mmCIF file of C-alpha atoms in Angstrom:
data_model
loop_
_atom_site.group_PDB
_atom_site.id
_atom_site.type_symbol
_atom_site.label_atom_id
_atom_site.label_comp_id
_atom_site.label_asym_id
_atom_site.label_seq_id
_atom_site.Cartn_x
_atom_site.Cartn_y
_atom_site.Cartn_z
ATOM 1 C CA MET A 1 52.519 104.265 -15.645
ATOM 2 C CA PRO A 2 55.124 102.758 -17.967
ATOM 3 C CA ASP A 3 54.291 99.336 -19.327
ATOM 4 C CA TRP A 4 57.388 97.672 -17.848
ATOM 5 C CA SER A 5 56.539 98.554 -14.259
ATOM 6 C CA TYR A 6 52.826 97.890 -14.517
ATOM 7 C CA HIS A 7 53.023 94.447 -16.104
ATOM 8 C CA THR A 8 56.007 93.178 -14.112
ATOM 9 C CA LEU A 9 55.429 94.736 -10.681
ATOM 10 C CA PHE A 10 52.030 96.231 -10.038
ATOM 11 C CA LYS A 11 49.577 94.130 -12.041
ATOM 12 C CA PRO A 12 50.397 90.826 -10.288
ATOM 13 C CA LEU A 13 50.040 92.515 -6.892
ATOM 14 C CA LEU A 14 46.914 94.526 -7.656
ATOM 15 C CA PHE A 15 45.097 91.601 -9.285
ATOM 16 C CA ARG A 16 45.340 89.686 -5.992
ATOM 17 C CA LEU A 17 43.166 92.359 -4.361
ATOM 18 C CA SER A 18 39.508 93.151 -4.856
ATOM 19 C CA GLY A 19 38.843 95.822 -7.468
ATOM 20 C CA ARG A 20 37.776 98.352 -4.867
ATOM 21 C CA ARG A 21 40.835 97.725 -2.666
ATOM 22 C CA ALA A 22 43.226 97.887 -5.644
ATOM 23 C CA ARG A 23 41.703 101.203 -6.773
ATOM 24 C CA ASP A 24 41.841 102.681 -3.257
ATOM 25 C CA LEU A 25 45.439 101.561 -2.774
ATOM 26 C CA THR A 26 46.488 103.001 -6.134
ATOM 27 C CA LEU A 27 44.817 106.361 -5.507
ATOM 28 C CA GLN A 28 46.279 106.586 -1.999
ATOM 29 C CA ALA A 29 49.767 105.799 -3.321
ATOM 30 C CA ILE A 30 49.562 108.430 -6.059
ATOM 31 C CA GLY A 31 48.116 110.969 -3.600
ATOM 32 C CA GLY A 32 50.887 110.283 -1.095
ATOM 33 C CA LEU A 33 53.547 110.499 -3.776
ATOM 34 C CA SER A 34 52.186 113.834 -4.981
ATOM 35 C CA ARG A 35 52.564 115.331 -1.490
ATOM 36 C CA ILE A 36 56.275 114.621 -1.061
ATOM 37 C CA PRO A 37 58.998 116.864 -2.537
ATOM 38 C CA GLY A 38 59.689 115.771 -6.102
ATOM 39 C CA GLY A 39 56.680 113.487 -6.140
ATOM 40 C CA THR A 40 54.811 115.332 -8.849
ATOM 41 C CA PHE A 41 57.970 115.167 -10.983
ATOM 42 C CA VAL A 42 58.051 111.385 -10.553
ATOM 43 C CA ILE A 43 54.367 111.104 -11.457
ATOM 44 C CA ARG A 44 54.813 113.329 -14.513
ATOM 45 C CA THR A 45 57.927 111.406 -15.589
ATOM 46 C CA MET A 46 56.539 107.910 -15.032
ATOM 47 C CA GLY A 47 52.982 108.612 -16.115
ATOM 48 C CA HIS A 48 51.324 110.624 -18.799
ATOM 49 C CA MET A 49 49.641 113.650 -17.233
ATOM 50 C CA GLU A 50 48.858 115.468 -20.463
ATOM 51 C CA MET A 51 45.839 114.313 -22.421
ATOM 52 C CA SER A 52 46.554 113.022 -25.878
ATOM 53 C CA PRO A 53 44.961 115.154 -28.578
ATOM 54 C CA HIS A 54 43.735 111.880 -30.107
ATOM 55 C CA LEU A 55 41.277 111.536 -27.215
ATOM 56 C CA ALA A 56 39.511 114.812 -27.964
ATOM 57 C CA SER A 57 36.063 114.606 -29.501
ATOM 58 C CA GLU A 58 32.756 116.383 -29.562
ATOM 59 C CA LEU A 59 29.527 115.429 -27.829
ATOM 60 C CA ALA A 60 26.291 117.222 -28.715
ATOM 61 C CA GLY A 61 28.326 120.106 -30.119
ATOM 62 C CA VAL A 62 30.419 120.455 -26.951
ATOM 63 C CA PRO A 63 34.168 119.813 -27.304
ATOM 64 C CA ILE A 64 35.547 117.362 -24.726
ATOM 65 C CA ALA A 65 39.228 116.787 -24.023
ATOM 66 C CA CYS A 66 38.915 113.122 -23.104
ATOM 67 C CA PRO A 67 36.354 110.360 -22.690
ATOM 68 C CA VAL A 68 34.598 110.081 -19.349
ATOM 69 C CA GLY A 69 34.917 106.839 -17.388
ATOM 70 C CA LEU A 70 32.388 105.597 -14.887
ATOM 71 C CA SER A 71 32.907 103.019 -12.158
ATOM 72 C CA GLY A 72 30.357 100.387 -11.260
ATOM 73 C CA GLY A 73 31.092 100.834 -7.546
#
């Protein structure tokens, strides 16, 4: 998501919700957008779908494309 839209539009709204609700709402919105015609184009244009090569590393001799994130929930 571009910085201008996140900081000005979405962050103030999402931070009013609980973490779980904000995550669920975000994933539902992206999922819904991906199912409409042209939605994947919007996601690809507004977001960054390709992993940056700077994120690649190696763990126990196994190459990994990006770090793994875990949620406390």
